[in-house]
Short mmCIF file of N, CA, C and O in Angstrom, two decimals:
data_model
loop_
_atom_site.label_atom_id
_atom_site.label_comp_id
_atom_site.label_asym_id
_atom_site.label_seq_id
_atom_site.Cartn_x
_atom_site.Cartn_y
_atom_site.Cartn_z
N UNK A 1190 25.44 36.49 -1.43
CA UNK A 1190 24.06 36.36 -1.04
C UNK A 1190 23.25 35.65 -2.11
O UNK A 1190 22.35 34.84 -1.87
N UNK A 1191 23.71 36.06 -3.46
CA UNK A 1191 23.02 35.20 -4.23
C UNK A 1191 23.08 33.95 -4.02
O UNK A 1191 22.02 33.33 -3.95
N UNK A 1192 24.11 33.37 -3.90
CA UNK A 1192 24.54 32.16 -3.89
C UNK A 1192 23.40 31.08 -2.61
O UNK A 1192 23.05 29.91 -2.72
N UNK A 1193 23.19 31.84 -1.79
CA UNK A 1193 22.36 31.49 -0.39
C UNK A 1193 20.82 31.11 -1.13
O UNK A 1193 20.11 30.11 -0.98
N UNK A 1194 20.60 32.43 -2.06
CA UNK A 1194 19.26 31.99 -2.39
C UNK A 1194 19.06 31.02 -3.29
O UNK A 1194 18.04 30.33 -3.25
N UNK A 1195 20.23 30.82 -4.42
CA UNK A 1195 19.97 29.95 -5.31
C UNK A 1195 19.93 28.58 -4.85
O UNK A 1195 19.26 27.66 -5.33
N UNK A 1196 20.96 28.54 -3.56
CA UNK A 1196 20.84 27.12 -3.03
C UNK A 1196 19.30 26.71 -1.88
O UNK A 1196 18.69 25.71 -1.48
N UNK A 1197 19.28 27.86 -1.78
CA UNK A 1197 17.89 27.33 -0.80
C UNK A 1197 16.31 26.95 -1.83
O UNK A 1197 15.38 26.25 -1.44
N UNK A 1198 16.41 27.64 -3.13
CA UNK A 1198 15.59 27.33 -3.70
C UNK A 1198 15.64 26.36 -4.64
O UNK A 1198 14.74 26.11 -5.45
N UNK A 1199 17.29 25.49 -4.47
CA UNK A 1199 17.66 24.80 -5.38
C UNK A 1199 17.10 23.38 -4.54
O UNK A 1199 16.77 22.30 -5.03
N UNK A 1200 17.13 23.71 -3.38
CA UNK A 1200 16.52 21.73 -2.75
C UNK A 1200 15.00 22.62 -1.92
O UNK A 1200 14.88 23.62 -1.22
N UNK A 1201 13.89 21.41 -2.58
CA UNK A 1201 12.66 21.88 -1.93
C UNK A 1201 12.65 20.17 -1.41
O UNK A 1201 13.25 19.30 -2.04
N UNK A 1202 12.08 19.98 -0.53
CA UNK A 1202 11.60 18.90 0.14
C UNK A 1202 10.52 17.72 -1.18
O UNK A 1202 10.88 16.70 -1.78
N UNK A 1203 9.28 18.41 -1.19
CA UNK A 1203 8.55 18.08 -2.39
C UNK A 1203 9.49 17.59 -3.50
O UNK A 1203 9.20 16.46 -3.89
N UNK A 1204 10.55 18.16 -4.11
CA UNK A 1204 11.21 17.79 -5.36
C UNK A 1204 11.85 16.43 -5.14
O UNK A 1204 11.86 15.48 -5.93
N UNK A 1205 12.37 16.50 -3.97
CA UNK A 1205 12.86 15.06 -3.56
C UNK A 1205 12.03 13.91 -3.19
O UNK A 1205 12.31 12.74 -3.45
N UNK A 1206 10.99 14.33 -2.55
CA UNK A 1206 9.86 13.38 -2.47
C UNK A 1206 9.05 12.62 -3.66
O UNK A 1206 8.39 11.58 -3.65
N UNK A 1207 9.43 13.80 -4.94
CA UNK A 1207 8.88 13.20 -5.80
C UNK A 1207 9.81 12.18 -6.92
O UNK A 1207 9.44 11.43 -7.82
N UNK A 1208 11.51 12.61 -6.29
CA UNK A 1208 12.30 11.37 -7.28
C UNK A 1208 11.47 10.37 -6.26
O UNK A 1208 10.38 10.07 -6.75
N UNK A 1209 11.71 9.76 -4.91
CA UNK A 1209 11.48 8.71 -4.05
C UNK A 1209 10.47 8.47 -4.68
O UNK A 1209 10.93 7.49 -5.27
N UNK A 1210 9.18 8.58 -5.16
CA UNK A 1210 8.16 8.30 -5.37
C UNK A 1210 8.42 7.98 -7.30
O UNK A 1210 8.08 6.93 -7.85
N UNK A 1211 8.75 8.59 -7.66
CA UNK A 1211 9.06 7.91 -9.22
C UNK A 1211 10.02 6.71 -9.29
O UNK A 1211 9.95 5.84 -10.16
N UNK A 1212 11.07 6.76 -8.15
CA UNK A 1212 12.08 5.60 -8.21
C UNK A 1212 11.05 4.32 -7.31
O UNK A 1212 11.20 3.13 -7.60
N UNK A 1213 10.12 4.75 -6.32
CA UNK A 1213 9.62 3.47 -6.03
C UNK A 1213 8.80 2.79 -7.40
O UNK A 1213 8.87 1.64 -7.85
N UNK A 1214 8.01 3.97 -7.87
CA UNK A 1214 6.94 3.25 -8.64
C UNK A 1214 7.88 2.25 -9.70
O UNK A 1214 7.79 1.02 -9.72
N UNK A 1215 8.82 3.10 -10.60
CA UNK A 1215 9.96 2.08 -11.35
C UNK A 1215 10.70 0.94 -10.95
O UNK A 1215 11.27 0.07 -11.61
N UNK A 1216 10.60 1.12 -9.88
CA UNK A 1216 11.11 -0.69 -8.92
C UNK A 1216 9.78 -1.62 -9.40
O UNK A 1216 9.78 -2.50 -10.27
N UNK A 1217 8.89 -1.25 -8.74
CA UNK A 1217 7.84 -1.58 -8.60
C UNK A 1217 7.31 -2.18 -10.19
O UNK A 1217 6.66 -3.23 -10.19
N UNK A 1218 7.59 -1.53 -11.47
CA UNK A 1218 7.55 -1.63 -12.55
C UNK A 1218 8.01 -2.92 -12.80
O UNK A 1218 7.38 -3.96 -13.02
N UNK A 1219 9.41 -2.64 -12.73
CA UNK A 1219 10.86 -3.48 -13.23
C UNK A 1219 10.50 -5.12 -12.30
O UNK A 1219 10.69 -6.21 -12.84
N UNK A 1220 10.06 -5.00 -11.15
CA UNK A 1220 10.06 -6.45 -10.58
C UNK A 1220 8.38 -6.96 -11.02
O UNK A 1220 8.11 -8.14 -11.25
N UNK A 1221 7.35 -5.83 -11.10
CA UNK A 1221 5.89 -6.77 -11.19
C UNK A 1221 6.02 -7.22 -12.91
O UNK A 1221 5.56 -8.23 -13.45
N UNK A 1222 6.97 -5.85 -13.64
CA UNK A 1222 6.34 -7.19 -15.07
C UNK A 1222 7.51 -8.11 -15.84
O UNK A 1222 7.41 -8.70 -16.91
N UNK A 1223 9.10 -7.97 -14.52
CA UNK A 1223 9.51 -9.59 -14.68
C UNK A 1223 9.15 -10.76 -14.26
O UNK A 1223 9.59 -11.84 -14.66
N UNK A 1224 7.94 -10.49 -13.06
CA UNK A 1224 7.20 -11.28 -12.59
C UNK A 1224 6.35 -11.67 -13.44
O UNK A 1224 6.20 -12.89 -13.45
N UNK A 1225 5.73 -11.08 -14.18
CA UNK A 1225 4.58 -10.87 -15.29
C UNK A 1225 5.05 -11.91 -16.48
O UNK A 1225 4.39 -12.83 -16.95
N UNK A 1226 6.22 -11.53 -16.77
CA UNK A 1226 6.63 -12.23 -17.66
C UNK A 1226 7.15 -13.68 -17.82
O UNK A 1226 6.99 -14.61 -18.60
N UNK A 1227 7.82 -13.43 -16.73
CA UNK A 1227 8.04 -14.70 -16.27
C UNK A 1227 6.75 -16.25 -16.02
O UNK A 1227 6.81 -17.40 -16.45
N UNK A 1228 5.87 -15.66 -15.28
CA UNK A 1228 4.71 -16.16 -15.34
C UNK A 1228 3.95 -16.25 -17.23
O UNK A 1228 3.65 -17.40 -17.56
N UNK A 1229 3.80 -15.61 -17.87
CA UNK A 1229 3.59 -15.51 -19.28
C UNK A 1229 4.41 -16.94 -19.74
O UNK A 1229 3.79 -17.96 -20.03
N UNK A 1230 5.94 -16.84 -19.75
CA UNK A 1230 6.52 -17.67 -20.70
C UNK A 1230 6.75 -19.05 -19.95
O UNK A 1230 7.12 -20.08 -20.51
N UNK A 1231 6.58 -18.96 -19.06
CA UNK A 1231 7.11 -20.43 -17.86
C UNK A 1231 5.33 -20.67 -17.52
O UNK A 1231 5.25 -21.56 -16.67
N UNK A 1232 4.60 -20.41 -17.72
CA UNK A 1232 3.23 -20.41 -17.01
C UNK A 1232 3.37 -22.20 -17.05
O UNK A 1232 3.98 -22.16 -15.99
N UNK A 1233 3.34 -23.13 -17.24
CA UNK A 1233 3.31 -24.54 -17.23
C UNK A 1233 3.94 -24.81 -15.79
O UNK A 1233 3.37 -24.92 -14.70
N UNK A 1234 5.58 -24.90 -16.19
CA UNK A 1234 6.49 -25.28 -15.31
C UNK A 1234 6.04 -24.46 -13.51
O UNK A 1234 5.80 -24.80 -12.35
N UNK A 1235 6.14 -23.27 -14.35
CA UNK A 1235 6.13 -22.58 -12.89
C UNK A 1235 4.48 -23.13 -12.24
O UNK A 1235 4.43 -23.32 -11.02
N UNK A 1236 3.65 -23.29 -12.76
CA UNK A 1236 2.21 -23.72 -12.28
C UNK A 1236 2.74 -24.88 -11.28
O UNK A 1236 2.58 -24.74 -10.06
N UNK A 1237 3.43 -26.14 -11.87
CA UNK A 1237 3.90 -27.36 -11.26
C UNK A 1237 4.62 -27.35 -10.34
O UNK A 1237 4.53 -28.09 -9.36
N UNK A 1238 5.84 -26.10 -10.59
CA UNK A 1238 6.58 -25.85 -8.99
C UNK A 1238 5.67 -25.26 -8.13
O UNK A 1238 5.69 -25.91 -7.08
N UNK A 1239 4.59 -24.03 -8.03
CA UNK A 1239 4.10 -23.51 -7.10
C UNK A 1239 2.68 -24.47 -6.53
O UNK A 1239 2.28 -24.43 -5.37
N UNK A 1240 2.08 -25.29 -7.58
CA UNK A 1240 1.29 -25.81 -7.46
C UNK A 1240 -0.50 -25.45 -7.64
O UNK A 1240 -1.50 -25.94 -7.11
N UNK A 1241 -0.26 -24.30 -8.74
CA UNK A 1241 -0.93 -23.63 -9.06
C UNK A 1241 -1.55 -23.73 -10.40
O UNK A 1241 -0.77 -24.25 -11.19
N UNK A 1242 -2.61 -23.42 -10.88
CA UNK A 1242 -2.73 -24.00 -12.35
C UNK A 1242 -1.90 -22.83 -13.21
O UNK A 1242 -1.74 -21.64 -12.93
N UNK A 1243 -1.49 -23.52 -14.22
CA UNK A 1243 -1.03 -22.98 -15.57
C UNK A 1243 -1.60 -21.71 -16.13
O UNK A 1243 -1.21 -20.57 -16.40
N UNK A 1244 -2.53 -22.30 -16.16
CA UNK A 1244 -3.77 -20.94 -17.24
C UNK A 1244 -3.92 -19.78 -15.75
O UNK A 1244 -4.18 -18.61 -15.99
N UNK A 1245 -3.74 -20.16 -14.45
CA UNK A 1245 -4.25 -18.68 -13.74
C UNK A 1245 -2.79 -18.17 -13.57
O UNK A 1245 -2.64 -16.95 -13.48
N UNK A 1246 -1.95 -18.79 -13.53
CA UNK A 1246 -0.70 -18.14 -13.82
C UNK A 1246 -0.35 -17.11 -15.30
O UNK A 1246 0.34 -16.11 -15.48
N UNK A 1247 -1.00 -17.73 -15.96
CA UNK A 1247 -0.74 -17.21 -17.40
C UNK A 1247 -1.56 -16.35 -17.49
O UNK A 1247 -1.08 -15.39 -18.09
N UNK A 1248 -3.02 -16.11 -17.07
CA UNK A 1248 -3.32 -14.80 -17.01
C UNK A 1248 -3.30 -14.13 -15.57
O UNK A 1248 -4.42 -13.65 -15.36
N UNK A 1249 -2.77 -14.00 -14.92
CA UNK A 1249 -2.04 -13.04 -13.65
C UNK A 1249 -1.02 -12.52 -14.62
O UNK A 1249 -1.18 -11.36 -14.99
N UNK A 1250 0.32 -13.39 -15.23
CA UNK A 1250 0.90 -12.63 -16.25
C UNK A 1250 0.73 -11.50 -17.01
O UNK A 1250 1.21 -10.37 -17.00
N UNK A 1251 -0.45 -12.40 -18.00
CA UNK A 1251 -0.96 -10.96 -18.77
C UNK A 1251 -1.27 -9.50 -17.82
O UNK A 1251 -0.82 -8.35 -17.84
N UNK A 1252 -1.96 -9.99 -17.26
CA UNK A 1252 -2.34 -8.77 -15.59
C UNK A 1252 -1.31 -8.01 -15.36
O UNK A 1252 -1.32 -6.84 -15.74
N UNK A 1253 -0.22 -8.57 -14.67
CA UNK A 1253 0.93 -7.97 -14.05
C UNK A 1253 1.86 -7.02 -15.07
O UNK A 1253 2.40 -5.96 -14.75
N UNK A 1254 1.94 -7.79 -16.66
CA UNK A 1254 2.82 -7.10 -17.25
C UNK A 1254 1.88 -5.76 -17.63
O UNK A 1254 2.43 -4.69 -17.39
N UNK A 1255 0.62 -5.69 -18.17
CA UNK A 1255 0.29 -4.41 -18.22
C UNK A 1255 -0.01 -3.65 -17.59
O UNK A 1255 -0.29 -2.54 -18.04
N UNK A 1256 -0.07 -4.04 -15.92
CA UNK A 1256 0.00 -3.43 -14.86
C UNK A 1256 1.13 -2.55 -14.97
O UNK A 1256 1.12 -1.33 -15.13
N UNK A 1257 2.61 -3.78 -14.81
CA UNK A 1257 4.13 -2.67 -14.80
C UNK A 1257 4.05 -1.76 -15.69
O UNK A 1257 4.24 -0.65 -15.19
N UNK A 1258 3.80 -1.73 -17.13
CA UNK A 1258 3.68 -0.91 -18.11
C UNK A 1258 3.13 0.52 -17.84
O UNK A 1258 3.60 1.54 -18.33
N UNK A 1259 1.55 0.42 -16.54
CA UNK A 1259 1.03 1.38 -16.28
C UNK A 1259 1.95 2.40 -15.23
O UNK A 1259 2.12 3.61 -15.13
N UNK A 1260 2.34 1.37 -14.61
CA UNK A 1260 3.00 1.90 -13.86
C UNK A 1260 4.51 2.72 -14.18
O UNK A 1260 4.78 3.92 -14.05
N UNK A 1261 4.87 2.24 -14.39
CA UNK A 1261 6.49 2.50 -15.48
C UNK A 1261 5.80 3.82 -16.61
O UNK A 1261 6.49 4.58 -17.29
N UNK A 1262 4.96 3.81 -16.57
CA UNK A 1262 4.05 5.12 -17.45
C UNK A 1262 4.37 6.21 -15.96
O UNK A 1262 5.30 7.00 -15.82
N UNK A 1263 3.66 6.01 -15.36
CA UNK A 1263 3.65 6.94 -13.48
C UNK A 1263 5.00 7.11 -13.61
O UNK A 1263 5.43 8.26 -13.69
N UNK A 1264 5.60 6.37 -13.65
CA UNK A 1264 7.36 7.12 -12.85
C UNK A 1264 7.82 7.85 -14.07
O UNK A 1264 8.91 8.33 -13.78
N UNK A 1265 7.57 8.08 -15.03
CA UNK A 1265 8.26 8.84 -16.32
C UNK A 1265 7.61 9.98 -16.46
O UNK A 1265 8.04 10.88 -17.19
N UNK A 1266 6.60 10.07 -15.83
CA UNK A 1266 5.90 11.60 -15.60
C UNK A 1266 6.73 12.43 -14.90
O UNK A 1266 7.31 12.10 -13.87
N UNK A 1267 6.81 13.77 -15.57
CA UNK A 1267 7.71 14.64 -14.23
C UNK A 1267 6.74 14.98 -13.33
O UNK A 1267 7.16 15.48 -12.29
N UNK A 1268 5.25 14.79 -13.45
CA UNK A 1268 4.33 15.28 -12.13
C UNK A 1268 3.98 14.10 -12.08
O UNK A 1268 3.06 14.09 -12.88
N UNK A 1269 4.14 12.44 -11.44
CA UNK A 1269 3.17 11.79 -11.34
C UNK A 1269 1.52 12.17 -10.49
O UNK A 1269 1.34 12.57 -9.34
N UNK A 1270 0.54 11.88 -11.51
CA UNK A 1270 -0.87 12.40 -11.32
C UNK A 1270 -1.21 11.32 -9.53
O UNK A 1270 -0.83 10.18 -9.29
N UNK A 1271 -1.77 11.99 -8.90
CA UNK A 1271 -1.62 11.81 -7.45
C UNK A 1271 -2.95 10.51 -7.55
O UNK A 1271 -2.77 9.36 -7.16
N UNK A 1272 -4.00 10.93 -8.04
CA UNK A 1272 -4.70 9.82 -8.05
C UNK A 1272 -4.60 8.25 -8.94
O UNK A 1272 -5.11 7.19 -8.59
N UNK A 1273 -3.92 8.46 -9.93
CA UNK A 1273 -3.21 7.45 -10.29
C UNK A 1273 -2.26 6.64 -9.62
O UNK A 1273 -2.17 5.41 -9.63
N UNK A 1274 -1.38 7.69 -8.91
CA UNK A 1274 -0.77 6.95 -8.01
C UNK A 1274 -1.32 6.34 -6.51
O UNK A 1274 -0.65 5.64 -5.76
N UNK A 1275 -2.27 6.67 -6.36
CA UNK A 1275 -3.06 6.17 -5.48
C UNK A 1275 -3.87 5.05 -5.72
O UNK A 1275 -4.17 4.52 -4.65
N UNK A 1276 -4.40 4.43 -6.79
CA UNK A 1276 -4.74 3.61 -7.61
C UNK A 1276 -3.52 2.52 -7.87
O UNK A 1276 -3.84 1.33 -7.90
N UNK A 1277 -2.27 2.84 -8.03
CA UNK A 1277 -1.10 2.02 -7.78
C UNK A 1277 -0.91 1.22 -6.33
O UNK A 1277 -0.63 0.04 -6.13
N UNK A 1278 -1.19 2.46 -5.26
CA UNK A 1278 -0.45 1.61 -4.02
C UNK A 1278 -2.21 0.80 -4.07
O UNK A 1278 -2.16 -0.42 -3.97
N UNK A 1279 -3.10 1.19 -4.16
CA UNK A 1279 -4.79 0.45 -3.51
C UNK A 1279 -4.48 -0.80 -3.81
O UNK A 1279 -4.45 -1.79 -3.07
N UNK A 1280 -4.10 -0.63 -5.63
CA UNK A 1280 -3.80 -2.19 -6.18
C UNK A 1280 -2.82 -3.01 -5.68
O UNK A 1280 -2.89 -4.19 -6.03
N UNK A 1281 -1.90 -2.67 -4.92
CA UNK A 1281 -0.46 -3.01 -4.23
C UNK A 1281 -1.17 -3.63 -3.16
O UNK A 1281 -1.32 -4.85 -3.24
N UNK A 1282 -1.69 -2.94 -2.06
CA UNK A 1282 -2.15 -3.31 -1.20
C UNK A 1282 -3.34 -4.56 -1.30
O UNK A 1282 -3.33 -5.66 -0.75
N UNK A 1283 -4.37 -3.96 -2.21
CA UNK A 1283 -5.31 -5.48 -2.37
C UNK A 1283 -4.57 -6.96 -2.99
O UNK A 1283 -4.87 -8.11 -2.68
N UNK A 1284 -3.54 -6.50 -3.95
CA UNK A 1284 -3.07 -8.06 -3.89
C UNK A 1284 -2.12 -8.24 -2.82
O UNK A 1284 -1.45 -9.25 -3.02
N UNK A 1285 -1.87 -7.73 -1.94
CA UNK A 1285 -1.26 -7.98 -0.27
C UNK A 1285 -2.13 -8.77 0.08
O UNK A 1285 -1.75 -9.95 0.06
N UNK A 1286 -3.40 -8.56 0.47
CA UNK A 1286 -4.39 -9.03 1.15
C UNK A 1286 -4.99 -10.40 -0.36
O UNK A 1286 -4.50 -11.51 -0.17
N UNK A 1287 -5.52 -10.34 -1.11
CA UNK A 1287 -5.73 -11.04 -1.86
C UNK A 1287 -4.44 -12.49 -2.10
O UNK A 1287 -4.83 -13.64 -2.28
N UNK A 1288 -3.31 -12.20 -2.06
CA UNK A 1288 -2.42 -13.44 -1.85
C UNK A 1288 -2.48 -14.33 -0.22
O UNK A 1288 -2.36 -15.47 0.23
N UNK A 1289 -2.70 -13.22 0.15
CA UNK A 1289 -2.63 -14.25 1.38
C UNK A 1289 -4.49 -14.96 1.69
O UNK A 1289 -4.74 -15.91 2.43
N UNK A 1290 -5.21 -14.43 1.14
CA UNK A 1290 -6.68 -15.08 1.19
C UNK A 1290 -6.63 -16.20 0.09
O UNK A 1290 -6.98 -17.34 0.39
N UNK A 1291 -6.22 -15.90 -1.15
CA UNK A 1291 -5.82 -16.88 -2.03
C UNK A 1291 -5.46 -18.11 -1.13
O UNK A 1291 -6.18 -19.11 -1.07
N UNK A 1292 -4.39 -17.97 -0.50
CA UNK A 1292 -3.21 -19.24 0.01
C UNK A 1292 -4.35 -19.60 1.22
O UNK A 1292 -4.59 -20.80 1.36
N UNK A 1293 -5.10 -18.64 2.12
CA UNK A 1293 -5.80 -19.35 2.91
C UNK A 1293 -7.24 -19.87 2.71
O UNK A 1293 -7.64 -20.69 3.54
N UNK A 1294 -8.27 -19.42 1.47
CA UNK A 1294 -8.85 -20.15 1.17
C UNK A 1294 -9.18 -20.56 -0.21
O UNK A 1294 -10.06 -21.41 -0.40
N UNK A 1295 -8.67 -20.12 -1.00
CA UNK A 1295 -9.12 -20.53 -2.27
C UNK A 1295 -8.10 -21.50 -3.01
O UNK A 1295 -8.58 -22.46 -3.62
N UNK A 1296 -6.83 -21.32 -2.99
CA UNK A 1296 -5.78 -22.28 -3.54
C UNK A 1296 -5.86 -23.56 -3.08
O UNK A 1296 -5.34 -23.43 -1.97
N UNK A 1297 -6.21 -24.95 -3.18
CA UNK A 1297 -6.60 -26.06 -3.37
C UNK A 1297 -4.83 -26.92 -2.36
O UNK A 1297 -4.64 -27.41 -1.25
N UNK A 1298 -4.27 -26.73 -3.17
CA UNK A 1298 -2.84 -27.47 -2.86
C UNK A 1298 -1.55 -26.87 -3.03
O UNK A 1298 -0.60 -27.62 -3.23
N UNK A 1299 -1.41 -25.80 -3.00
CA UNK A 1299 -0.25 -25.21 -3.14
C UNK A 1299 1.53 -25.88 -2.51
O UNK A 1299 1.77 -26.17 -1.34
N UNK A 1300 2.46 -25.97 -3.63
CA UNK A 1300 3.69 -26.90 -2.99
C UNK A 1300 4.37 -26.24 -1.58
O UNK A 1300 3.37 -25.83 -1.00
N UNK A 1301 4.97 -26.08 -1.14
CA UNK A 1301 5.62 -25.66 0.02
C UNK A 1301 6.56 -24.27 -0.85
O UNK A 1301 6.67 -23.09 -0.50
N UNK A 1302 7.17 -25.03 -2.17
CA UNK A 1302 7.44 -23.56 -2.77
C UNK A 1302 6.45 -22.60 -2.87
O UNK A 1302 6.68 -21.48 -2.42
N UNK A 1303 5.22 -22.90 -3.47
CA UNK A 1303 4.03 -22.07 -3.87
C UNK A 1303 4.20 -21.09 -2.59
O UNK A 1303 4.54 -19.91 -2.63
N UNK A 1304 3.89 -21.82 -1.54
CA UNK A 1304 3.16 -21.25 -0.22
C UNK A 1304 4.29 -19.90 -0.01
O UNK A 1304 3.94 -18.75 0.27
N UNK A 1305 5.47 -20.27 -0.17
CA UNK A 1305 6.41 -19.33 0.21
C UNK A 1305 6.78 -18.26 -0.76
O UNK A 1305 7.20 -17.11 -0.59
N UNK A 1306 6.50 -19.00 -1.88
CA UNK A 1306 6.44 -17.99 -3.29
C UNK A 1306 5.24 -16.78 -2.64
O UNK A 1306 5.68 -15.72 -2.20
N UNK A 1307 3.70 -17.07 -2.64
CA UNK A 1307 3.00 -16.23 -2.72
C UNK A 1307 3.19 -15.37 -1.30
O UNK A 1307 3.03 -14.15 -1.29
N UNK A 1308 3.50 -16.02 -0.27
CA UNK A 1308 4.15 -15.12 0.66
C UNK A 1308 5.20 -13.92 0.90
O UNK A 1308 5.12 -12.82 1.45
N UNK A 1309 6.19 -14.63 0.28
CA UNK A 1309 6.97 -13.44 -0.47
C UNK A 1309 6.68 -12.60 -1.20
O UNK A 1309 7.46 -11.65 -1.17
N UNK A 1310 5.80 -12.49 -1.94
CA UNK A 1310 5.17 -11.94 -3.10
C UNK A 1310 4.22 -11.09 -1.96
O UNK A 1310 4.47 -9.94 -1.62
N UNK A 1311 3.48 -11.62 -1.61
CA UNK A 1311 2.76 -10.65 -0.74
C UNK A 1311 3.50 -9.11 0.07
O UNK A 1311 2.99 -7.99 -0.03
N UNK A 1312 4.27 -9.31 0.54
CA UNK A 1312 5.52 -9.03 1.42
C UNK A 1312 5.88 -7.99 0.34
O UNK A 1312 5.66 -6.78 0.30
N UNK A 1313 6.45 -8.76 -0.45
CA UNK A 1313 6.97 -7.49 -1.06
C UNK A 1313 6.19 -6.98 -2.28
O UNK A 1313 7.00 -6.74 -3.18
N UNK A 1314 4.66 -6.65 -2.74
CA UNK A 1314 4.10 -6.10 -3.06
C UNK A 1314 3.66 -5.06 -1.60
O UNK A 1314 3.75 -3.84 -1.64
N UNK A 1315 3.25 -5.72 -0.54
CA UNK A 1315 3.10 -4.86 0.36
C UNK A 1315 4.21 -3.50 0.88
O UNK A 1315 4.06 -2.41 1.41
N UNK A 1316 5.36 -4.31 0.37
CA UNK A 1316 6.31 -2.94 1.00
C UNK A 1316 6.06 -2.04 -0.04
O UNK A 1316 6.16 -0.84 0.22
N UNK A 1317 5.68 -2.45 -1.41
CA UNK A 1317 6.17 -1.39 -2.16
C UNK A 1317 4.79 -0.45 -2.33
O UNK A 1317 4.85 0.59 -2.99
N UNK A 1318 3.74 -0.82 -1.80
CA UNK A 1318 2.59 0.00 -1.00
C UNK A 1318 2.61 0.96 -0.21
O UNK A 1318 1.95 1.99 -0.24
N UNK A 1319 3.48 0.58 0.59
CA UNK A 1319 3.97 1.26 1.73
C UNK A 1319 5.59 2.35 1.04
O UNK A 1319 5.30 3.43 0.52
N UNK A 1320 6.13 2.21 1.06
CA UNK A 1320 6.88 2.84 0.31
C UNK A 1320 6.36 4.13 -0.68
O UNK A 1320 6.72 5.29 -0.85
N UNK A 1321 5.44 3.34 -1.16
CA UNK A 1321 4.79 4.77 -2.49
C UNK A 1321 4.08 5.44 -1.76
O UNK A 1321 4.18 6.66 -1.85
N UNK A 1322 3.18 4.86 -0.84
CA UNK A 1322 2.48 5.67 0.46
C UNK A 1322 3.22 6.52 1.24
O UNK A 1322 2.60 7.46 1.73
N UNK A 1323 4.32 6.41 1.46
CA UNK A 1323 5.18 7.17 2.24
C UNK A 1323 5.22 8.74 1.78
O UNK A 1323 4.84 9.84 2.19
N UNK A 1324 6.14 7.97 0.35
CA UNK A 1324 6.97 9.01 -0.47
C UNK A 1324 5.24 9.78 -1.14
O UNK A 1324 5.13 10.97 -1.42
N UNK A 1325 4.54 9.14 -1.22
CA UNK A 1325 3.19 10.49 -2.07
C UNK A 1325 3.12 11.27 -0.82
O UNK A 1325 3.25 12.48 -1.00
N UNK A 1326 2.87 10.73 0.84
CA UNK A 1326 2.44 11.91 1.19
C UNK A 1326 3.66 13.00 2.01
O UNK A 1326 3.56 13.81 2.93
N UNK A 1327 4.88 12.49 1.06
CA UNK A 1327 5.84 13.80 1.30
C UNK A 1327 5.50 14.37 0.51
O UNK A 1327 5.10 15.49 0.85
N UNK A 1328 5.43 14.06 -0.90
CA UNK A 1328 5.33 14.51 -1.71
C UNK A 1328 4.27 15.85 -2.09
O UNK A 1328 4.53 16.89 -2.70
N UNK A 1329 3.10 15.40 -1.52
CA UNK A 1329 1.89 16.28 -1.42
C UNK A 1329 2.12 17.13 -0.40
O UNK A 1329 1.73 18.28 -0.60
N UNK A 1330 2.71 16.88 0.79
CA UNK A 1330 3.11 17.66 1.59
C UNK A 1330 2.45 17.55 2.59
O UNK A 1330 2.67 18.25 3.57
#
C-alpha cells in the first residue's frame, strides 16, 4: 500500500507541466539568442541577404540576446514566476504581429530571402507563444 501512495504522489500533473514550460522557455532561449547573435556578428552581410539595414539588425541583436538571457534565467527557476512568464509569451506574441507589420508596412525592400526569413521567424516565435501559453496554463492549473 505504501508503494500506491508513494507513486500517486510521486507524478502530479502541475510538476510536469512545469518541466514543459521550463523546456519551452530554454528552446526559446537557445534559438532567440543564436538568432541574437548571429545578427550581432554577421549584422552587415546578413542586412544585404535579408535586405534590411545593418545597424537595425545589429541592434534587434543586442535585443534578442538579452532577451534569451532573460529568459534562460525563467527556465532555471524551479518555480518559474508566472508573471514573468507571461511577459515572455506577450513579448513572443507582439514580435509575431510586429514582423509581419514590419514586412507589410514599414520594411522598404526586403530580398525574397528577407521576406521569408522574417516569416519564418514570425511562425516560429509565434509557436513558441503558444507553446508557453499552453504549458503555463497546465501549469497553474
Amino acid at each position: 500500500m505504501t508503494s500506491t501512495t508513494a507513486s500517486a504522489t510521486a507524478f502530479r500533473p502541475q510538476e510536469g507541466a512545469r518541466v514543459w514550460l521550463t523546456r519551452f522557455l530554454a528552446l526559446d532561449a537557445a534559438v532567440t539568442g543564436a538568432n541574437g547573435l548571429a545578427y550581432v556578428a554577421a549584422s552587415g552581410p546578413l542586412g544585404e541577404l535579408l535586405g534590411v539595414g545593418g545597424g537595425l539588425l545589429f541592434g534587434l541583436g543586442v535585443f534578442l540576446v538579452l532577451f534569451a538571457a532573460t529568459v534562460a534565467y525563467l527556465a532555471t527557476r524551479p518555480t518559474p514566476p508566472v508573471t514573468a512568464v507571461k511577459a515572455v509569451i506577450d513579448a513572443n506574441a507582439g514580435w509575431t504581429v510586429l514582423s509581419v507589420l514590419a514586412l507589410t508596412l514599414w520594411l522598404d525592400d526586403p530580398t525574397t530571402a528577407g521576406t521569408v526569413w522574417i516569416l519564418l521567424q514570425a511562425v516560429t516565435v509565434g509557436g513558441f507563444a503558444a507553446l508557453q501559453f499552453a504549458a503555463l496554463r497546465r501549469y497553474r492549473g
